[in-house]
């Protein structure tokens, strides 16, 4: 499912079509908690560029982790899964998130400053 309040927002519609396409494909491929274990394979499959993922991150549509895993920030707004069909994500990044009252994900405060979101750059 896709929430029109998100995909019809000006913020979403102002993004390039390739970025929007990546978001839609990640929605289709995410687990029951909104995690995508291999977003780069989706990017390769649809011809998305690294800049598309950077835009989704900058606009706060996804939260990336150092491991390469990505979570869709508004997953629980897009999807409601009944308890008898819900299978919790097995990915450890799940424990690094809080669920807000509006059902969006945020990083836990103690993690935000102590956990590396992106790999350390080796080019100096």
mmCIF file of N, CA and C in Angstrom, residues 95-98 107-116:
data_model
loop_
_atom_site.group_PDB
_atom_site.id
_atom_site.type_symbol
_atom_site.label_atom_id
_atom_site.label_comp_id
_atom_site.label_asym_id
_atom_site.label_seq_id
_atom_site.Cartn_x
_atom_site.Cartn_y
_atom_site.Cartn_z
ATOM 1 N N UNK A 95 16.376 -2.585 15.965
ATOM 2 C CA UNK A 95 16.519 -2.159 17.354
ATOM 3 C C UNK A 95 17.061 -0.739 17.501
ATOM 4 N N UNK A 96 17.461 -0.115 16.410
ATOM 5 C CA UNK A 96 18.029 1.234 16.449
ATOM 6 C C UNK A 96 16.982 2.319 16.210
ATOM 7 N N UNK A 97 15.713 1.910 16.056
ATOM 8 C CA UNK A 97 14.661 2.855 15.691
ATOM 9 C C UNK A 97 13.582 2.984 16.758
ATOM 10 N N UNK A 98 12.998 4.168 16.809
ATOM 11 C CA UNK A 98 11.780 4.417 17.584
ATOM 12 C C UNK A 98 10.634 4.584 16.599
ATOM 13 N N UNK A 107 15.591 7.560 14.402
ATOM 14 C CA UNK A 107 16.690 6.896 15.104
ATOM 15 C C UNK A 107 16.582 7.167 16.583
ATOM 16 N N UNK A 108 16.925 6.189 17.400
ATOM 17 C CA UNK A 108 16.948 6.395 18.845
ATOM 18 C C UNK A 108 17.992 7.455 19.160
ATOM 19 N N UNK A 109 17.690 8.333 20.098
ATOM 20 C CA UNK A 109 18.549 9.481 20.408
ATOM 21 C C UNK A 109 19.959 9.047 20.796
ATOM 22 N N UNK A 110 20.085 8.019 21.613
ATOM 23 C CA UNK A 110 21.410 7.589 22.041
ATOM 24 C C UNK A 110 22.190 6.952 20.896
ATOM 25 N N UNK A 111 21.508 6.486 19.885
ATOM 26 C CA UNK A 111 22.155 5.880 18.727
ATOM 27 C C UNK A 111 22.594 6.947 17.737
ATOM 28 N N UNK A 112 21.782 7.973 17.581
ATOM 29 C CA UNK A 112 22.018 8.990 16.561
ATOM 30 C C UNK A 112 23.426 9.563 16.658
ATOM 31 N N UNK A 113 23.922 9.726 17.867
ATOM 32 C CA UNK A 113 25.235 10.352 18.031
ATOM 33 C C UNK A 113 26.353 9.332 18.203
ATOM 34 N N UNK A 114 26.019 8.084 18.527
ATOM 35 C CA UNK A 114 27.058 7.093 18.754
ATOM 36 C C UNK A 114 27.165 6.040 17.676
ATOM 37 N N UNK A 115 26.244 6.023 16.736
ATOM 38 C CA UNK A 115 26.236 5.001 15.691
ATOM 39 C C UNK A 115 26.513 5.653 14.354
ATOM 40 N N UNK A 116 27.399 5.074 13.593
ATOM 41 C CA UNK A 116 27.735 5.625 12.285
ATOM 42 C C UNK A 116 26.648 5.239 11.290
#
